[in-house]
Short mmCIF file of C-alpha atoms and ligand atoms in Angstrom, two decimals:
data_model
loop_
_atom_site.label_atom_id
_atom_site.label_comp_id
_atom_site.label_asym_id
_atom_site.label_seq_id
_atom_site.Cartn_x
_atom_site.Cartn_y
_atom_site.Cartn_z
CA MET A 1 -64.97 38.81 55.70
CA ALA A 2 -68.38 37.44 54.77
CA ARG A 3 -70.13 39.46 52.15
CA THR A 4 -73.13 41.60 53.10
CA LYS A 5 -76.28 39.90 51.79
CA VAL A 6 -78.53 42.36 49.99
CA LEU A 7 -82.22 41.96 49.17
CA LEU A 8 -83.25 44.50 46.53
CA LEU A 9 -86.96 45.21 46.16
CA GLY A 10 -87.59 47.44 43.15
CA ALA A 11 -84.75 46.49 40.84
CA SER A 12 -85.97 48.03 37.62
CA GLY A 13 -86.21 51.73 38.49
CA SER A 14 -83.36 54.23 38.61
CA ILE A 15 -82.54 53.53 42.29
CA GLY A 16 -82.51 49.81 41.48
CA ALA A 17 -80.12 50.36 38.59
CA SER A 18 -77.82 52.52 40.73
CA THR A 19 -77.87 49.89 43.48
CA LEU A 20 -76.84 47.20 40.99
CA ASP A 21 -74.00 49.49 39.88
CA VAL A 22 -72.76 49.76 43.47
CA LEU A 23 -72.99 45.96 43.95
CA ARG A 24 -71.12 45.44 40.66
CA LYS A 25 -68.32 47.78 41.72
CA HIS A 26 -68.00 46.18 45.16
CA ALA A 27 -68.65 42.55 44.29
CA ALA A 28 -66.16 41.34 46.91
CA ARG A 29 -68.12 43.12 49.62
CA PHE A 30 -71.80 42.70 48.68
CA GLU A 31 -73.85 39.76 47.48
CA LEU A 32 -77.27 40.09 45.88
CA VAL A 33 -79.31 37.25 47.43
CA GLY A 34 -82.81 38.31 46.38
CA VAL A 35 -84.28 40.69 43.86
CA ALA A 36 -87.79 41.78 42.89
CA ALA A 37 -89.50 44.04 40.39
CA GLY A 38 -93.08 44.91 39.49
CA ARG A 39 -93.49 45.36 35.76
CA ARG A 40 -90.20 45.92 34.02
CA HIS A 41 -89.09 42.35 33.57
CA GLU A 42 -86.22 43.01 31.15
CA ALA A 43 -84.17 44.80 33.81
CA LEU A 44 -84.99 42.11 36.37
CA ILE A 45 -83.95 39.27 34.05
CA GLU A 46 -80.71 41.10 33.23
CA ALA A 47 -79.98 41.46 36.96
CA VAL A 48 -80.63 37.75 37.56
CA ARG A 49 -78.42 36.76 34.63
CA GLU A 50 -75.57 38.87 35.98
CA PHE A 51 -75.84 38.47 39.77
CA LYS A 52 -77.39 34.97 40.03
CA PRO A 53 -79.33 35.63 43.26
CA GLN A 54 -80.98 32.76 45.17
CA VAL A 55 -84.47 34.13 44.58
CA ALA A 56 -86.13 36.54 42.16
CA ALA A 57 -89.73 37.79 42.15
CA LEU A 58 -91.75 39.40 39.40
CA THR A 59 -95.05 40.64 40.75
CA ASN A 60 -97.12 41.97 37.85
CA ALA A 61 -99.26 39.34 36.09
CA ASP A 62 -98.87 40.80 32.58
CA ALA A 63 -95.14 41.14 33.04
CA VAL A 64 -94.97 37.50 34.12
CA LYS A 65 -96.76 36.44 30.93
CA ALA A 66 -94.40 38.47 28.80
CA ALA A 67 -91.30 37.20 30.59
CA ARG A 68 -91.98 33.43 30.86
CA ALA A 69 -89.93 32.36 27.86
CA ALA A 70 -86.96 34.54 28.79
CA ILE A 71 -87.02 33.23 32.37
CA LYS A 72 -87.07 29.62 31.12
CA ALA A 73 -84.12 30.34 28.87
CA LEU A 74 -81.95 31.49 31.81
CA ASP A 75 -79.31 29.02 32.98
CA THR A 76 -79.12 30.16 36.62
CA LYS A 77 -80.20 28.23 39.72
CA THR A 78 -82.31 31.19 40.82
CA GLU A 79 -85.71 30.26 42.22
CA TRP A 80 -88.51 32.38 40.71
CA LEU A 81 -91.58 33.67 42.54
CA LEU A 82 -94.03 34.81 39.92
CA ASP A 83 -97.19 36.86 39.96
CA GLY A 84 -98.35 38.49 43.17
CA ASP A 85 -97.43 41.45 45.36
CA ARG A 86 -97.17 39.20 48.39
CA HIS A 87 -93.88 37.79 47.09
CA MET A 88 -92.10 40.98 48.13
CA VAL A 89 -93.39 40.43 51.66
CA ASP A 90 -92.44 36.73 51.51
CA LEU A 91 -88.89 37.64 50.57
CA ALA A 92 -88.60 40.24 53.34
CA ARG A 93 -90.01 37.76 55.86
CA GLU A 94 -88.23 34.56 54.89
CA LEU A 95 -85.02 35.12 52.99
CA ASP A 96 -81.65 35.17 54.76
CA TYR A 97 -80.28 38.69 54.18
CA ASP A 98 -78.48 41.51 56.02
CA VAL A 99 -79.88 44.61 54.30
CA LEU A 100 -83.18 45.26 52.57
CA LEU A 101 -82.91 47.97 49.96
CA ALA A 102 -86.48 49.17 49.53
CA SER A 103 -87.00 51.18 46.37
CA VAL A 104 -90.47 50.08 45.33
CA THR A 105 -92.47 53.26 44.84
CA GLY A 106 -95.87 53.87 46.36
CA ALA A 107 -97.70 51.87 49.01
CA ALA A 108 -96.68 48.54 47.41
CA GLY A 109 -93.36 48.41 49.24
CA LEU A 110 -94.84 49.15 52.64
CA PRO A 111 -95.67 45.65 53.98
CA ALA A 112 -92.21 44.34 53.02
CA VAL A 113 -90.50 47.18 54.90
CA LEU A 114 -92.60 46.44 58.00
CA GLU A 115 -91.65 42.74 57.79
CA ALA A 116 -87.94 43.60 57.63
CA ALA A 117 -88.40 45.93 60.61
CA LYS A 118 -90.08 43.15 62.61
CA ARG A 119 -87.04 40.95 61.93
CA GLY A 120 -84.67 43.65 63.19
CA LYS A 121 -82.94 44.02 59.83
CA ARG A 122 -81.10 46.96 58.38
CA ILE A 123 -83.39 48.78 55.96
CA ALA A 124 -81.93 51.09 53.34
CA LEU A 125 -84.97 53.19 52.63
CA ALA A 126 -85.47 54.73 49.20
CA ASN A 127 -89.22 54.39 49.47
CA LYS A 128 -90.54 57.70 50.87
CA GLU A 129 -94.05 56.40 51.44
CA SER A 130 -92.96 53.95 54.16
CA LEU A 131 -92.14 56.73 56.61
CA VAL A 132 -94.65 59.29 55.36
CA MET A 133 -97.50 56.81 55.71
CA THR A 134 -96.45 54.74 58.71
CA GLY A 135 -93.89 56.89 60.53
CA PRO A 136 -95.26 56.30 64.06
CA LEU A 137 -95.74 52.55 63.47
CA LEU A 138 -92.50 51.81 61.64
CA THR A 139 -90.27 53.73 64.05
CA ALA A 140 -91.97 52.05 67.04
CA ILE A 141 -91.28 48.58 65.56
CA CYS A 142 -87.66 49.51 64.84
CA LYS A 143 -87.17 50.67 68.42
CA GLN A 144 -88.52 47.34 69.67
CA THR A 145 -86.52 45.05 67.39
CA GLY A 146 -83.36 47.09 66.90
CA ALA A 147 -83.94 47.35 63.15
CA GLU A 148 -81.91 50.16 61.57
CA LEU A 149 -83.46 52.64 59.15
CA LEU A 150 -80.81 54.08 56.87
CA PRO A 151 -81.94 56.80 54.47
CA VAL A 152 -81.24 56.59 50.77
CA ASP A 153 -82.92 59.87 49.81
CA SER A 154 -80.04 62.34 49.18
CA GLU A 155 -81.28 64.94 51.68
CA HIS A 156 -81.81 62.44 54.46
CA SER A 157 -78.53 60.67 53.84
CA ALA A 158 -76.87 64.10 54.08
CA ILE A 159 -78.60 64.87 57.40
CA PHE A 160 -77.76 61.41 58.71
CA GLN A 161 -74.10 62.04 57.91
CA CYS A 162 -74.15 65.55 59.46
CA LEU A 163 -75.50 63.99 62.66
CA ARG A 164 -72.83 61.29 62.97
CA GLY A 165 -71.31 61.45 66.43
CA GLU A 166 -73.46 64.42 67.43
CA ASN A 167 -75.71 64.68 70.46
CA HIS A 168 -79.40 64.64 69.52
CA ASP A 169 -80.24 67.25 72.20
CA GLU A 170 -77.83 69.71 70.60
CA ILE A 171 -79.70 69.88 67.28
CA LYS A 172 -81.18 73.33 66.79
CA ARG A 173 -82.73 72.64 63.40
CA ILE A 174 -82.45 70.38 60.41
CA ILE A 175 -82.43 72.36 57.18
CA LEU A 176 -83.51 70.53 54.05
CA THR A 177 -82.35 72.04 50.78
CA ALA A 178 -84.75 72.28 47.83
CA SER A 179 -83.83 73.08 44.23
CA GLY A 180 -87.03 75.12 43.86
CA GLY A 181 -88.11 73.27 40.72
CA PRO A 182 -88.97 74.80 37.33
CA PHE A 183 -91.16 77.58 38.78
CA ARG A 184 -88.70 78.96 41.31
CA THR A 185 -88.60 82.33 39.54
CA THR A 186 -92.13 82.26 38.07
CA PRO A 187 -94.39 84.92 39.63
CA LEU A 188 -97.30 83.60 41.68
CA ALA A 189 -99.88 85.12 39.32
CA GLU A 190 -98.51 83.07 36.41
CA LEU A 191 -98.72 79.74 38.21
CA LYS A 192 -102.46 79.73 37.49
CA LYS A 193 -101.74 79.29 33.80
CA VAL A 194 -99.12 76.57 34.08
CA THR A 195 -99.68 73.82 31.50
CA LEU A 196 -98.93 70.14 31.82
CA LYS A 197 -96.04 70.50 29.39
CA GLN A 198 -94.41 73.29 31.40
CA ALA A 199 -94.79 71.41 34.67
CA LEU A 200 -93.16 68.30 33.19
CA LYS A 201 -90.00 70.21 32.31
CA HIS A 202 -87.58 70.06 35.23
CA PRO A 203 -84.56 72.36 34.78
CA THR A 204 -81.90 69.86 35.88
CA TRP A 205 -83.22 66.30 36.16
CA GLU A 206 -84.93 63.74 33.95
CA MET A 207 -87.35 61.93 36.26
CA GLY A 208 -90.70 60.17 36.12
CA PRO A 209 -93.82 62.37 35.69
CA LYS A 210 -95.07 62.02 39.30
CA ILE A 211 -91.83 63.11 40.95
CA THR A 212 -91.29 65.86 38.36
CA ILE A 213 -94.66 67.39 39.23
CA ASP A 214 -93.94 66.90 42.95
CA SER A 215 -90.64 68.78 42.54
CA SER A 216 -92.42 71.67 40.82
CA THR A 217 -95.09 72.04 43.55
CA LEU A 218 -92.58 71.30 46.37
CA PHE A 219 -94.84 68.44 47.45
CA ASN A 220 -91.70 66.33 47.12
CA LYS A 221 -89.97 68.50 49.73
CA ALA A 222 -93.07 68.34 51.93
CA LEU A 223 -92.91 64.52 51.84
CA GLU A 224 -89.23 64.74 52.74
CA VAL A 225 -89.98 66.99 55.72
CA ILE A 226 -92.43 64.39 57.03
CA GLU A 227 -89.86 61.65 56.39
CA ALA A 228 -87.21 63.64 58.30
CA ARG A 229 -89.54 64.14 61.24
CA TRP A 230 -89.74 60.36 61.78
CA LEU A 231 -86.25 59.41 60.71
CA PHE A 232 -84.50 61.86 63.03
CA ASP A 233 -87.19 62.05 65.73
CA VAL A 234 -87.41 65.85 65.83
CA PRO A 235 -90.46 68.10 66.31
CA ARG A 236 -91.68 70.47 63.60
CA SER A 237 -89.95 73.39 65.40
CA LYS A 238 -86.59 71.81 64.55
CA LEU A 239 -87.33 71.36 60.84
CA ASP A 240 -86.69 73.97 58.18
CA ALA A 241 -86.16 74.27 54.43
CA VAL A 242 -84.19 76.57 52.16
CA ILE A 243 -84.08 77.00 48.39
CA HIS A 244 -80.70 76.08 46.93
CA PRO A 245 -80.89 75.92 43.11
CA GLN A 246 -77.52 74.23 42.52
CA SER A 247 -78.40 71.18 44.68
CA VAL A 248 -74.75 70.83 45.71
CA VAL A 249 -75.44 71.14 49.42
CA HIS A 250 -77.68 68.13 50.02
CA SER A 251 -78.89 69.38 53.43
CA MET A 252 -77.58 70.90 56.67
CA VAL A 253 -77.91 70.69 60.42
CA GLU A 254 -77.62 73.69 62.72
CA PHE A 255 -76.59 73.06 66.32
CA VAL A 256 -77.28 74.97 69.53
CA ASP A 257 -73.93 76.80 69.33
CA ALA A 258 -74.95 78.22 65.89
CA SER A 259 -72.53 75.94 64.02
CA ILE A 260 -73.91 74.53 60.80
CA ILE A 261 -72.67 71.27 59.33
CA ALA A 262 -73.54 70.74 55.67
CA HIS A 263 -73.12 67.79 53.34
CA LEU A 264 -71.86 68.51 49.81
CA GLY A 265 -71.06 66.24 46.93
CA PRO A 266 -71.89 65.04 43.44
CA THR A 267 -75.61 64.73 42.74
CA ASP A 268 -75.57 60.98 42.22
CA MET A 269 -77.78 58.56 44.12
CA LYS A 270 -75.05 55.92 44.12
CA ILE A 271 -73.40 57.80 46.98
CA PRO A 272 -76.28 57.59 49.50
CA ILE A 273 -77.09 54.05 48.32
CA GLN A 274 -73.55 52.86 48.90
CA PHE A 275 -73.31 54.58 52.28
CA ALA A 276 -76.52 52.91 53.48
CA LEU A 277 -75.08 49.53 52.44
CA SER A 278 -71.53 49.99 53.82
CA TYR A 279 -72.37 51.99 56.97
CA PRO A 280 -70.67 52.57 59.38
CA GLN A 281 -67.74 52.31 56.97
CA ARG A 282 -67.06 54.48 53.95
CA ILE A 283 -65.72 52.56 50.97
CA ALA A 284 -64.22 53.57 47.61
CA GLN A 285 -66.27 56.13 45.72
CA PRO A 286 -68.87 54.83 43.25
CA VAL A 287 -68.69 57.95 41.05
CA PRO A 288 -65.92 60.23 39.74
CA THR A 289 -64.45 62.89 42.02
CA TRP A 290 -66.44 66.09 42.03
CA PRO A 291 -64.78 69.03 40.24
CA TRP A 292 -65.65 71.40 43.09
CA GLU A 293 -63.12 74.00 41.91
CA ARG A 294 -65.38 74.61 38.92
CA MET A 295 -68.30 75.48 41.19
CA SER A 296 -68.09 79.23 41.67
CA THR A 297 -71.38 80.07 43.42
CA LEU A 298 -73.81 78.47 45.79
CA ASN A 299 -77.07 80.36 46.25
CA PHE A 300 -79.53 80.13 49.09
CA GLU A 301 -82.90 81.88 49.25
CA PRO A 302 -85.89 81.64 51.58
CA VAL A 303 -88.87 79.53 50.52
CA ASP A 304 -91.81 81.58 49.21
CA TYR A 305 -94.57 79.83 51.14
CA GLU A 306 -97.29 81.84 49.45
CA LYS A 307 -96.17 80.43 46.14
CA PHE A 308 -95.46 76.95 47.48
CA PRO A 309 -98.14 76.32 50.14
CA ALA A 310 -97.62 72.55 49.80
CA LEU A 311 -94.44 72.83 51.82
CA GLU A 312 -96.15 74.79 54.59
CA LEU A 313 -98.82 72.09 54.70
CA GLY A 314 -96.08 69.45 54.84
CA PHE A 315 -94.71 71.00 58.04
CA ALA A 316 -98.20 70.97 59.58
CA VAL A 317 -98.67 67.31 58.63
CA ALA A 318 -95.25 66.45 60.09
CA GLU A 319 -96.33 68.07 63.34
CA ALA A 320 -99.72 66.33 63.47
CA GLY A 321 -98.36 62.84 62.70
CA GLY A 322 -100.79 59.90 62.93
CA THR A 323 -102.74 58.97 59.82
CA LEU A 324 -102.41 62.45 58.32
CA GLY A 325 -99.16 61.57 56.52
CA ALA A 326 -100.88 58.74 54.66
CA VAL A 327 -103.80 61.04 53.79
CA PHE A 328 -101.49 63.81 52.53
CA ASN A 329 -99.53 61.35 50.38
CA ALA A 330 -102.58 59.61 48.92
CA ALA A 331 -104.45 62.84 48.14
CA ASN A 332 -101.38 64.20 46.37
CA GLU A 333 -100.98 61.02 44.31
CA VAL A 334 -104.57 61.26 43.12
CA ALA A 335 -104.36 65.01 42.46
CA VAL A 336 -101.15 64.64 40.42
CA GLU A 337 -102.71 61.79 38.45
CA ARG A 338 -105.73 64.00 37.69
CA PHE A 339 -103.46 66.86 36.63
CA LEU A 340 -101.47 64.51 34.37
CA HIS A 341 -104.77 63.54 32.72
CA GLU A 342 -105.63 67.24 32.41
CA GLN A 343 -108.73 66.87 34.58
CA ILE A 344 -107.70 69.61 36.99
CA ALA A 345 -105.55 72.75 36.76
CA TYR A 346 -102.05 73.04 38.21
CA LEU A 347 -103.05 74.97 41.34
CA ASP A 348 -105.87 72.50 41.96
CA ILE A 349 -103.28 69.95 43.04
CA TYR A 350 -102.69 71.84 46.28
CA LYS A 351 -106.39 72.72 46.65
CA THR A 352 -107.28 69.04 46.42
CA VAL A 353 -104.76 67.92 49.01
CA ARG A 354 -105.62 70.80 51.33
CA SER A 355 -109.32 70.04 51.27
CA VAL A 356 -108.77 66.30 51.91
CA VAL A 357 -106.33 66.98 54.78
CA ASP A 358 -108.80 69.47 56.31
CA ARG A 359 -111.60 66.91 56.27
CA HIS A 360 -109.62 64.07 57.87
CA SER A 361 -110.10 63.02 61.50
CA ASN A 362 -106.56 62.13 62.49
CA ILE A 363 -105.74 58.94 64.42
CA THR A 364 -102.51 59.60 66.29
CA GLN A 365 -101.25 56.04 66.99
CA PRO A 366 -102.70 54.07 64.08
CA SER A 367 -102.36 50.38 63.24
CA LEU A 368 -101.37 49.36 59.70
CA GLU A 369 -105.06 48.66 58.95
CA GLN A 370 -106.02 52.17 60.05
CA VAL A 371 -103.25 53.66 57.91
CA LEU A 372 -104.42 51.71 54.87
CA GLU A 373 -108.02 52.70 55.56
CA ALA A 374 -107.00 56.38 55.78
CA ASP A 375 -105.12 55.97 52.50
CA ARG A 376 -108.19 54.46 50.83
CA TRP A 377 -110.49 57.17 52.20
CA ALA A 378 -108.14 59.94 51.04
CA ARG A 379 -107.97 58.52 47.50
CA GLU A 380 -111.73 58.32 47.27
CA THR A 381 -112.19 61.82 48.68
CA ALA A 382 -109.47 63.36 46.49
CA ALA A 383 -111.05 61.96 43.31
CA THR A 384 -113.93 64.41 43.61
CA ALA A 385 -112.52 67.07 45.95
CA VAL A 386 -112.06 69.83 43.36
MG1 MG B 1 -84.73 63.97 47.71
#
C-alpha cells in the first residue's frame, strides 16, 4: 500500500511534535512530504534531518537568518523555501500530498487551509481559527470540492467519533466537556482580583500563555463551540457544554432517544492526530494503554454562566455566524495580549470582547477579504475598547 503523504504546517509547536511522533511510530504507513514552521527553526531542521521531506519552509525572516548555516550543513535533498508567509500557501497549493495537518496558530494558517480545501484535500485541523473565522466560507468550499475536514482538537475528535455511523437528524445535542480551568471553584467576587500570575497557573496542563488564559476564562471553550457549530453543521440549540474537571470524557453526543455516547481516553493529542491521519481506519495506539481502573470518579457540573460569560457569548456568536466569529476571536486575542502586558484587569478581557462584538455589523456570507477586514477592525477596536 502506498504511504499517505502528509504536509505538516506548524512543525515546531506541541501539535507538530506530537504529529512527528505519530509519523515516526507509523513510518511504514505515513510519509512526510512537506513541512513548515514560523520561528522555531531548530525543531524544523531536526524534522528535516530525520524525515527528509521533499520541501521545507521557514517563514520568519529572523529565524531564516539564524538558521542559514545549519540548513547549509544538512545533507538532505530537501528543497528549502525561506522567508515569507506565502510559502505555506504555496505548499498547500502546489505540493503533491494526501493530508494537510494544519497546526499553525492564529490567522497565519488560514490561507493555506483554504487552498487545501479548494483542492479537495483531507485537512486535519488543529488550527481553531480556520473554522472560527471562516466557518461559512470554508465549509462551503469543502462541500463543493469534497475536501474532508477532520478535527484534531480533542473535543471535536471525540464528537466526530461519537457520530460515526449515526444519522445527523437524530442528534439531540452535542455536549462539549470543559475542565473549568484554574478558577472553577473561585467565587465570582474574587475573580475581580485575579492577577496575571494566578491566571497563568493551569491546574493540569503546561501550555502557552494565550491558551492558558483562554482556558481560565472559558474563551477556549467558546471558540470550540463555534468550531463545533461549523464542523458538525448543527444550530446553537443543539450545542451544550458541561464542566468535567478530570478531562477523561473528551465530549459526548446525546441522541433523540436520550442515549448518550461519550468518548473517553488518555489525554494525549497523539490520539486525535493519528485518527485524523489514519481515518477511517484505527491503527496501533500511539500512547500507552490508559489505566482506567485507577480512575475512581468522574465529576460533571453545570457551567456557571454568570462567572464565565465568555462561554455564553460564544454560543451567541455560533448562532449568529458570519463575520462575528472572526471579530470574537480577534478581540479576544488583543484583550488577552493586553492582560498579559498588565494593561487591563482580568475581567476586562470579557468586557473588551463583549463591547467589540456588540459594535460589529455582522456580514452573514462573507468573502475572505470581508473576514480579514472584520478581523482587522476588531483588533483596532479592541485595542482601546476598555
Ligand atoms: Mg480542546
